[in-house]
Short mmCIF file of C-alpha atoms and ligand atoms in Angstrom, two decimals:
data_model
loop_
_atom_site.label_atom_id
_atom_site.label_comp_id
_atom_site.label_asym_id
_atom_site.label_seq_id
_atom_site.Cartn_x
_atom_site.Cartn_y
_atom_site.Cartn_z
CA UNK A 1 -7.91 -28.46 29.34
CA UNK A 2 -10.62 -26.56 31.18
CA UNK A 3 -11.96 -23.34 29.70
CA UNK A 4 -14.20 -20.95 31.61
CA UNK A 5 -16.43 -18.85 29.33
CA UNK A 6 -17.88 -15.54 30.52
CA UNK A 7 -21.49 -15.77 29.35
CA UNK A 8 -23.70 -18.87 29.23
CA UNK A 9 -25.62 -18.48 25.97
CA UNK A 10 -25.58 -20.29 22.65
CA UNK A 11 -22.01 -19.29 21.83
CA UNK A 12 -20.66 -20.96 24.98
CA UNK A 13 -22.90 -23.94 24.16
CA UNK A 14 -21.43 -24.30 20.67
CA UNK A 15 -17.88 -23.88 22.04
CA UNK A 16 -18.65 -26.76 24.37
CA UNK A 17 -19.83 -28.95 21.48
CA UNK A 18 -16.74 -28.11 19.44
CA UNK A 19 -14.36 -28.59 22.36
CA UNK A 20 -15.50 -32.09 23.33
CA UNK A 21 -13.51 -34.01 20.67
CA UNK A 22 -10.37 -32.16 21.77
CA UNK A 23 -10.94 -33.01 25.44
CA UNK A 24 -11.54 -29.34 26.11
CA UNK A 25 -14.12 -28.99 28.85
CA UNK A 26 -16.20 -25.83 29.10
CA UNK A 27 -17.96 -24.28 32.04
CA UNK A 28 -19.83 -21.01 31.73
CA UNK A 29 -20.22 -18.01 34.03
CA UNK A 30 -23.78 -16.72 33.86
CA UNK A 31 -23.21 -13.00 34.32
CA UNK A 32 -26.84 -12.41 35.42
CA UNK A 33 -27.17 -15.09 38.14
CA UNK A 34 -23.41 -15.27 38.87
CA UNK A 35 -23.67 -19.06 38.78
CA UNK A 36 -21.18 -21.35 37.09
CA UNK A 37 -23.26 -23.52 34.78
CA UNK A 38 -22.83 -26.33 32.29
CA UNK A 39 -23.16 -24.66 28.87
CA UNK A 40 -25.33 -27.48 27.45
CA UNK A 41 -27.63 -28.37 30.33
CA UNK A 42 -27.46 -25.07 32.27
CA UNK A 43 -27.06 -27.26 35.39
CA UNK A 44 -25.41 -25.30 38.19
CA UNK A 45 -21.82 -26.45 38.69
CA UNK A 46 -20.82 -23.95 41.33
CA UNK A 47 -21.18 -20.48 42.77
CA UNK A 48 -18.84 -17.56 42.67
CA UNK A 49 -16.32 -16.56 40.08
CA UNK A 50 -13.16 -16.87 42.20
CA UNK A 51 -13.29 -20.67 42.46
CA UNK A 52 -14.10 -21.07 38.79
CA UNK A 53 -11.13 -18.88 37.86
CA UNK A 54 -8.91 -20.99 40.11
CA UNK A 55 -10.09 -24.20 38.41
CA UNK A 56 -9.77 -22.94 34.84
CA UNK A 57 -6.72 -23.24 32.61
CA UNK A 58 -8.03 -20.52 30.30
CA UNK A 59 -10.77 -17.89 30.57
CA UNK A 60 -12.52 -16.39 27.56
CA UNK A 61 -15.79 -14.62 26.74
CA UNK A 62 -18.81 -15.15 24.52
CA UNK A 63 -20.00 -11.53 24.66
CA UNK A 64 -18.61 -8.07 25.19
CA UNK A 65 -21.09 -6.54 27.66
CA UNK A 66 -19.36 -7.84 30.77
CA UNK A 67 -19.20 -5.81 34.00
CA UNK A 68 -15.74 -4.29 34.34
CA UNK A 69 -15.17 -5.71 37.83
CA UNK A 70 -15.65 -9.21 36.40
CA UNK A 71 -13.19 -8.46 33.60
CA UNK A 72 -10.67 -7.15 36.11
CA UNK A 73 -10.56 -10.29 38.27
CA UNK A 74 -10.27 -12.43 35.15
CA UNK A 75 -7.46 -10.30 33.74
CA UNK A 76 -5.61 -10.40 37.08
CA UNK A 77 -5.55 -14.21 36.93
CA UNK A 78 -3.37 -14.01 33.83
CA UNK A 79 -5.61 -16.60 32.12
CA UNK A 80 -7.95 -14.31 30.20
CA UNK A 81 -7.91 -14.29 26.37
CA UNK A 82 -8.43 -12.19 24.27
CA UNK A 83 -7.63 -9.17 26.49
CA UNK A 84 -9.81 -6.89 28.59
CA UNK A 85 -8.83 -4.17 26.12
CA UNK A 86 -10.34 -6.18 23.24
CA UNK A 87 -13.56 -6.90 25.13
CA UNK A 88 -13.94 -3.24 26.08
CA UNK A 89 -13.37 -2.18 22.46
CA UNK A 90 -16.22 -4.47 21.41
CA UNK A 91 -18.51 -3.23 24.17
CA UNK A 92 -17.98 0.52 23.96
CA UNK A 93 -18.36 2.24 20.60
CA UNK A 94 -16.10 5.14 21.69
CA UNK A 95 -13.17 2.79 22.31
CA UNK A 96 -14.03 0.80 19.18
CA UNK A 97 -13.98 3.86 16.93
CA UNK A 98 -10.69 5.10 18.45
CA UNK A 99 -9.17 1.65 17.89
CA UNK A 100 -10.25 1.58 14.23
CA UNK A 101 -8.73 5.03 13.70
CA UNK A 102 -5.47 3.99 15.38
CA UNK A 103 -5.30 0.88 13.23
CA UNK A 104 -5.99 3.18 10.20
CA UNK A 105 -8.92 1.04 9.21
CA UNK A 106 -11.67 2.82 7.24
CA UNK A 107 -14.92 3.33 9.13
CA UNK A 108 -17.98 5.61 8.97
CA UNK A 109 -17.42 9.27 9.90
CA UNK A 110 -18.50 9.83 13.52
CA UNK A 111 -18.79 12.19 16.45
CA UNK A 112 -19.17 11.36 20.15
CA UNK A 113 -22.14 13.06 21.90
CA UNK A 114 -22.25 13.76 25.64
CA UNK A 115 -24.39 16.90 25.62
CA UNK A 116 -26.88 18.93 23.57
CA UNK A 117 -23.98 21.10 22.32
CA UNK A 118 -22.19 17.96 21.12
CA UNK A 119 -25.35 16.94 19.26
CA UNK A 120 -25.32 20.23 17.33
CA UNK A 121 -21.62 19.76 16.58
CA UNK A 122 -22.28 16.17 15.46
CA UNK A 123 -24.95 17.29 12.98
CA UNK A 124 -22.48 19.82 11.62
CA UNK A 125 -19.59 17.33 11.42
CA UNK A 126 -21.37 14.16 10.27
CA UNK A 127 -24.34 15.63 8.36
CA UNK A 128 -27.81 14.17 7.80
CA UNK A 129 -29.04 11.48 7.52
CA UNK A 130 -27.21 9.95 10.47
CA UNK A 131 -27.38 6.89 12.68
CA UNK A 132 -27.12 7.44 16.43
CA UNK A 133 -25.94 4.56 18.57
CA UNK A 134 -25.65 4.23 22.34
CA UNK A 135 -21.99 3.64 23.13
CA UNK A 136 -22.67 0.91 25.71
CA UNK A 137 -24.97 -2.08 25.71
CA UNK A 138 -26.07 -2.09 22.04
CA UNK A 139 -26.77 -5.35 20.26
CA UNK A 140 -29.08 -6.58 17.49
CA UNK A 141 -29.72 -2.97 16.47
CA UNK A 142 -31.01 -2.00 19.94
CA UNK A 143 -30.16 1.44 21.35
CA UNK A 144 -30.12 3.08 17.92
CA UNK A 145 -31.91 6.01 16.34
CA UNK A 146 -32.05 7.34 12.80
CA UNK A 147 -32.10 11.09 12.18
CA UNK A 148 -33.06 11.97 8.63
CA UNK A 149 -34.41 15.50 8.74
CA UNK A 150 -33.75 18.74 10.62
CA UNK A 151 -37.38 18.78 11.83
CA UNK A 152 -36.78 15.67 13.94
CA UNK A 153 -33.71 16.94 15.79
CA UNK A 154 -35.55 17.88 19.01
CA UNK A 155 -37.67 14.72 19.25
CA UNK A 156 -34.61 12.54 18.60
CA UNK A 157 -32.67 14.44 21.26
CA UNK A 158 -35.50 13.92 23.77
CA UNK A 159 -35.33 10.14 23.26
CA UNK A 160 -31.56 9.94 23.19
CA UNK A 161 -30.86 12.14 26.17
CA UNK A 162 -33.01 9.85 28.29
CA UNK A 163 -30.62 7.06 27.40
CA UNK A 164 -27.54 9.20 28.21
CA UNK A 165 -28.96 10.06 31.63
CA UNK A 166 -30.19 6.57 32.43
CA UNK A 167 -26.80 4.83 32.55
CA UNK A 168 -23.48 5.85 34.02
CA UNK A 169 -20.83 6.52 31.44
CA UNK A 170 -23.36 6.19 28.59
CA UNK A 171 -22.93 8.43 25.56
CA UNK A 172 -24.03 8.39 21.93
CA UNK A 173 -21.95 7.94 18.80
CA UNK A 174 -23.34 9.77 15.79
CA UNK A 175 -22.39 8.10 12.53
CA UNK A 176 -22.89 9.13 8.94
CA UNK A 177 -25.60 7.03 7.30
CA UNK A 178 -23.78 4.75 4.87
CA UNK A 179 -25.64 3.86 1.66
CA UNK A 180 -24.13 0.44 1.33
CA UNK A 181 -24.69 -2.09 -1.44
CA UNK A 182 -24.52 -4.94 1.03
CA UNK A 183 -23.13 -5.97 4.40
CA UNK A 184 -20.37 -8.52 4.76
CA UNK A 185 -18.34 -9.80 7.68
CA UNK A 186 -15.01 -11.47 8.18
CA UNK A 187 -14.46 -13.99 10.95
CA UNK A 188 -10.91 -15.08 11.65
CA UNK A 189 -8.60 -16.33 14.33
CA UNK A 190 -5.23 -15.25 15.66
CA UNK A 191 -3.15 -17.75 17.59
CA UNK A 192 -0.74 -17.13 20.46
CA UNK A 193 2.23 -17.29 18.06
CA UNK A 194 0.66 -14.49 15.99
CA UNK A 195 -0.43 -16.67 13.08
CA UNK A 196 -3.73 -15.66 11.48
CA UNK A 197 -6.34 -17.64 9.56
CA UNK A 198 -9.48 -15.99 8.20
CA UNK A 199 -12.62 -17.59 6.81
CA UNK A 200 -14.17 -16.59 3.51
CA UNK A 201 -16.29 -13.44 3.83
CA UNK A 202 -19.98 -13.88 4.61
CA UNK A 203 -22.69 -11.74 3.04
CA UNK A 204 -25.23 -10.81 5.70
CA UNK A 205 -28.89 -9.85 5.50
CA UNK A 206 -30.45 -8.14 8.53
CA UNK A 207 -34.16 -8.01 9.26
CA UNK A 208 -35.23 -5.25 11.70
CA UNK A 209 -31.60 -4.88 12.82
CA UNK A 210 -31.12 -8.61 13.49
CA UNK A 211 -29.03 -10.94 11.34
CA UNK A 212 -31.32 -13.27 9.43
CA UNK A 213 -29.33 -14.81 6.58
CA UNK A 214 -25.60 -15.24 6.15
CA UNK A 215 -23.85 -16.81 3.15
CA UNK A 216 -20.16 -17.51 2.56
CA UNK A 217 -19.00 -15.70 -0.59
CA UNK A 218 -16.05 -15.98 -2.91
CA UNK A 219 -14.70 -12.55 -3.86
CA UNK A 220 -10.93 -12.31 -4.08
CA UNK A 221 -10.70 -8.51 -4.16
CA UNK A 222 -13.02 -7.92 -1.18
CA UNK A 223 -11.46 -10.79 0.73
CA UNK A 224 -8.02 -9.18 0.46
CA UNK A 225 -9.32 -5.81 1.68
CA UNK A 226 -11.10 -7.45 4.60
CA UNK A 227 -8.12 -9.61 5.49
CA UNK A 228 -5.78 -6.63 5.65
CA UNK A 229 -8.16 -4.77 7.95
CA UNK A 230 -8.54 -7.87 10.09
CA UNK A 231 -4.76 -8.15 10.46
CA UNK A 232 -4.45 -4.45 11.35
CA UNK A 233 -7.07 -4.69 14.12
CA UNK A 234 -5.95 -8.10 15.46
CA UNK A 235 -2.30 -7.01 15.64
CA UNK A 236 -3.10 -3.68 17.21
CA UNK A 237 -4.88 -5.62 20.01
CA UNK A 238 -2.29 -8.42 20.14
CA UNK A 239 -5.45 -10.48 19.84
CA UNK A 240 -5.74 -14.20 20.64
CA UNK A 241 -8.94 -16.02 19.66
CA UNK A 242 -11.68 -15.57 17.09
CA UNK A 243 -12.49 -12.00 16.10
CA UNK A 244 -15.22 -10.77 13.75
CA UNK A 245 -15.29 -7.60 11.66
CA UNK A 246 -18.59 -6.35 10.20
CA UNK A 247 -18.34 -4.24 7.05
CA UNK A 248 -20.39 -2.10 4.72
CA UNK A 249 -19.59 -2.80 1.07
CA UNK A 250 -19.87 0.51 -0.76
CA UNK A 251 -19.22 -0.14 -4.44
CA UNK A 252 -16.44 -2.56 -3.73
CA UNK A 253 -14.87 -0.52 -0.96
CA UNK A 254 -15.17 -1.84 2.59
CA UNK A 255 -15.83 0.32 5.66
CA UNK A 256 -15.76 -1.35 9.07
CA UNK A 257 -19.12 -1.05 10.84
CA UNK A 258 -18.11 -2.71 14.07
CA UNK A 259 -15.97 -5.41 15.59
CA UNK A 260 -16.93 -8.34 17.82
CA UNK A 261 -14.15 -9.77 20.02
CA UNK A 262 -15.63 -13.28 19.95
CA UNK A 263 -17.19 -15.98 17.84
CA UNK A 264 -19.95 -14.40 15.77
CA UNK A 265 -23.42 -15.22 14.46
CA UNK A 266 -22.23 -14.60 10.89
CA UNK A 267 -19.64 -17.37 11.41
CA UNK A 268 -22.11 -20.13 12.30
CA UNK A 269 -22.03 -21.34 8.70
CA UNK A 270 -18.48 -22.62 9.37
CA UNK A 271 -19.94 -25.55 11.35
CA UNK A 272 -20.89 -27.20 8.05
CA UNK A 273 -19.10 -25.12 5.44
CA UNK A 274 -15.50 -24.88 6.64
CA UNK A 275 -12.76 -27.37 7.39
CA UNK A 276 -12.65 -26.20 11.05
CA UNK A 277 -15.55 -24.31 12.60
CA UNK A 278 -15.13 -20.94 14.32
CA UNK A 279 -15.88 -22.44 17.76
CA UNK A 280 -13.09 -24.99 17.48
CA UNK A 281 -10.67 -22.39 16.16
CA UNK A 282 -11.46 -20.04 19.04
CA UNK A 283 -10.69 -22.83 21.52
CA UNK A 284 -7.55 -23.84 19.63
CA UNK A 285 -6.32 -20.23 19.74
CA UNK A 286 -6.96 -19.53 23.43
CA UNK A 287 -5.64 -22.96 24.47
CA UNK A 288 -2.37 -22.36 22.60
CA UNK A 289 -3.00 -25.06 19.99
CA UNK A 290 -2.32 -24.68 16.24
CA UNK A 291 -5.21 -23.14 14.27
CA UNK A 292 -7.27 -25.39 12.02
CA UNK A 293 -7.78 -24.72 8.32
CA UNK A 294 -10.48 -22.12 7.60
CA UNK A 295 -10.94 -23.35 4.02
CA UNK A 296 -14.44 -23.48 2.55
CA UNK A 297 -15.37 -27.11 2.01
CA UNK A 298 -18.98 -26.59 0.83
CA UNK A 299 -20.92 -23.47 -0.20
CA UNK A 300 -23.09 -22.77 2.86
CA UNK A 301 -25.79 -20.39 4.11
CA UNK A 302 -26.99 -19.88 7.66
CA UNK A 303 -30.57 -18.98 8.48
CA UNK A 304 -31.34 -17.66 11.96
CA UNK A 305 -34.41 -19.11 13.69
CA UNK A 306 -35.93 -16.14 15.52
CA UNK A 307 -38.72 -16.55 18.09
CA UNK A 308 -39.72 -20.09 17.04
CA UNK A 309 -39.05 -23.41 18.74
CA UNK A 310 -40.07 -25.79 15.99
CA UNK A 311 -39.52 -26.29 12.27
CA UNK A 312 -41.43 -28.10 9.54
CA UNK A 313 -40.05 -31.65 9.21
CA UNK A 314 -39.30 -30.95 5.58
CA UNK A 315 -36.33 -28.81 6.67
CA UNK A 316 -34.44 -31.66 8.30
CA UNK A 317 -35.51 -33.98 5.51
CA UNK A 318 -33.90 -31.73 2.92
CA UNK A 319 -30.44 -32.72 1.75
CA UNK A 320 -27.68 -30.50 3.11
CA UNK A 321 -29.78 -28.98 5.92
CA UNK A 322 -28.48 -29.08 9.49
CA UNK A 323 -30.47 -27.73 12.41
CA UNK A 324 -28.78 -26.30 15.51
CA UNK A 325 -31.09 -25.53 18.45
CA UNK A 326 -29.86 -23.57 21.46
CA UNK A 327 -32.15 -25.15 24.08
CA UNK A 328 -33.71 -21.79 24.96
CA UNK A 329 -37.22 -20.96 26.07
CA UNK A 330 -39.33 -19.46 23.28
CA UNK A 331 -39.63 -15.67 23.28
CA UNK A 332 -40.64 -13.29 20.49
CA UNK A 333 -37.66 -12.38 18.31
CA UNK A 334 -35.19 -14.41 20.40
CA UNK A 335 -32.34 -16.23 18.66
CA UNK A 336 -33.55 -19.82 19.20
CA UNK A 337 -31.34 -21.71 16.76
CA UNK A 338 -30.11 -21.69 13.19
CA UNK A 339 -30.22 -23.78 10.05
CA UNK A 340 -27.06 -24.38 8.06
CA UNK A 341 -27.70 -25.35 4.48
CA UNK A 342 -24.84 -26.64 2.37
CA UNK A 343 -24.40 -27.96 -1.15
CA UNK A 344 -21.64 -29.07 -3.50
CA UNK A 345 -22.01 -26.05 -5.77
CA UNK A 346 -23.30 -22.49 -5.40
CA UNK A 347 -26.11 -23.09 -7.89
CA UNK A 348 -27.21 -26.11 -5.89
CA UNK A 349 -27.16 -24.06 -2.67
CA UNK A 350 -29.38 -21.48 -4.33
CA UNK A 351 -31.81 -24.23 -5.36
CA UNK A 352 -31.80 -25.49 -1.80
CA UNK A 353 -32.69 -22.02 -0.47
CA UNK A 354 -35.55 -21.84 -2.98
CA UNK A 355 -36.88 -25.15 -1.64
CA UNK A 356 -36.61 -23.86 1.93
CA UNK A 357 -38.61 -20.77 1.00
CA UNK A 358 -41.47 -23.13 0.13
CA UNK A 359 -41.56 -24.66 3.62
CA UNK A 360 -40.50 -21.78 5.88
CA UNK A 361 -43.14 -19.14 6.53
CA UNK A 362 -42.65 -15.67 5.17
CA UNK A 363 -43.30 -13.82 8.42
CA UNK A 364 -40.52 -15.55 10.36
CA UNK A 365 -38.06 -15.98 7.49
CA UNK A 366 -38.45 -12.88 5.29
CA UNK A 367 -34.81 -12.96 4.15
CA UNK A 368 -35.18 -16.45 2.67
CA UNK A 369 -38.33 -15.35 0.85
CA UNK A 370 -36.66 -12.18 -0.44
CA UNK A 371 -33.81 -14.30 -1.75
CA UNK A 372 -36.29 -16.61 -3.50
CA UNK A 373 -38.07 -13.60 -4.97
CA UNK A 374 -34.80 -12.22 -6.39
CA UNK A 375 -33.97 -15.58 -7.94
CA UNK A 376 -37.23 -15.73 -9.86
P1 ATP B 401 -25.35 -6.57 16.11
O1 ATP B 401 -25.04 -6.80 17.53
O2 ATP B 401 -26.51 -7.38 15.61
O3 ATP B 401 -24.19 -6.64 15.19
P2 ATP B 401 -25.55 -3.80 16.78
O4 ATP B 401 -26.68 -3.50 17.67
O5 ATP B 401 -24.21 -3.93 17.37
O6 ATP B 401 -25.91 -5.08 15.98
P3 ATP B 401 -24.78 -2.35 14.37
O7 ATP B 401 -24.13 -3.54 13.75
O8 ATP B 401 -23.93 -1.17 14.59
O9 ATP B 401 -25.54 -2.67 15.72
O10 ATP B 401 -26.03 -1.91 13.48
C1 ATP B 401 -27.08 -2.81 13.16
C2 ATP B 401 -27.44 -2.64 11.69
O11 ATP B 401 -27.88 -1.30 11.42
C3 ATP B 401 -26.26 -2.83 10.75
O12 ATP B 401 -26.03 -4.20 10.48
C4 ATP B 401 -26.72 -2.04 9.53
O13 ATP B 401 -27.68 -2.77 8.79
C5 ATP B 401 -27.42 -0.85 10.15
N1 ATP B 401 -26.47 0.27 10.33
C6 ATP B 401 -25.65 0.46 11.39
N2 ATP B 401 -24.88 1.55 11.24
C7 ATP B 401 -25.23 2.09 10.05
C8 ATP B 401 -24.76 3.24 9.30
N3 ATP B 401 -23.84 4.06 9.78
N4 ATP B 401 -25.33 3.45 8.10
C9 ATP B 401 -26.29 2.64 7.61
N5 ATP B 401 -26.77 1.56 8.26
C10 ATP B 401 -26.24 1.27 9.46
MG1 MG B 402 -23.62 -5.30 14.02
#
C-alpha cells in the first residue's frame, strides 16, 4: 500500500513510522515547495503532484490549510480520504460552525463578521467578553483577538480589519468567551464500513495558545457526551480516518471548540498509552483495514517540546519516558518533539510528572511545573 500525505511535517513523519510494520509506505507532498518528499528524511522523491497522485493507492492529509486547487485534483482522483468537505470544515471556521450546527452539536455562540456593521451586530448578538478568530489559516492560537471592554472596540476593529482585507475570502468569527473549567479533546477513527472507535478523552493544557500538556483521563459521563458528538460529526461528514474534537468542559457539560480532520497533537499520547496509536488507526481507516483497539493500556501524559532541540539525559533515563523528536530545525516556540510519560497507575504517573518537573526548566515547560505546584 502506498499512501500520499498532503503536508510533510511531524504528523506525516509519525504516520510513516506507524505504517512501516503494516507495509504501508508513505510519501509526503510539501505544500510550500511542491516537492514530494520522504516524511522521515525529507529527501526529495519527486516533483509535481500529478505523478504522486498516479502512484498512490490512497491520499490523505496531515493538516487542513491546503490550497483548494490541490484538494480538487486529489478529490478528482477518487483516492482522497477523508473528504475535501471535511478538510474545508477544519480549515474554515465558517464552514466548521455551520457543520456543528447541522450536526446539532453544542458549540459556543457565534457571529460571522465581514464588515464594520457585522462587528456591531456581533457585539449585540454574542456579547462581551468575546474571542475573535480569523476564519482561515488559524492554528496554535494565531489570528485571534480578545475583546473584553467596549472601550477597545475601535482598536480591535483596526487590527482585525487589516486581516480581513489582507486575504481573499478571509472573515472573522466572533465567539462568546467561554469560562471553561478545563479543555478536553476526543480523538477517534471511523472506518470505511462506518465502524467507529474513540480513544479515552485527553485533558489539555495550553500555554500562550499552544498545547503544552495532554493527559488521558477516565470519566465515563464526559466520555459518553464526547463520543455522541464525535459520532454526530463523523457521520454527518461520512468521515473516514482519524478525527479530533476539541471541547470546553463547562461544569460537566461539553461544548465543541473546534474540529481537526486529521491526527491531532492531543492524541500523541496514544503512541505509548493505547493499544493502537492514532497514526496507525488513521492509516488502517484510509487503507480500508479494520480499526485497531483504542483501549488505554497505561495511564499516559504527553508533554510538547517547544523551541528546544535537546533534553536533560535524566528524561530518557526516567522509567516510562519516551522521547519523540521530529527532526526539525530549532526555532523559538516551534513544535520540536514530545515526551510521552506512562505508568502502571495514575498515582505513579503523577509521581513521574513531579520528577520531570525537577529536571525540565520552568520557562520551557510551565505546564509541567504548574501541575507539580498543584500536587504539592
Ligand atoms: P490549535 O490549532 O492549537 O487547536 P487554534 O488556533 O485552532 O488552535 P482554538 O483552538 O480555537 O485555536 O483556540 C486556541 C485556544 O484559545 C483554545 O484552546 C482555548 O484555550 C482558547 N479559546 C478559544 N476559543 C475560546 C472561547 N470561545 N472562549 C474561551 N477561550 C477560548
Ligand atoms: Mg484548538
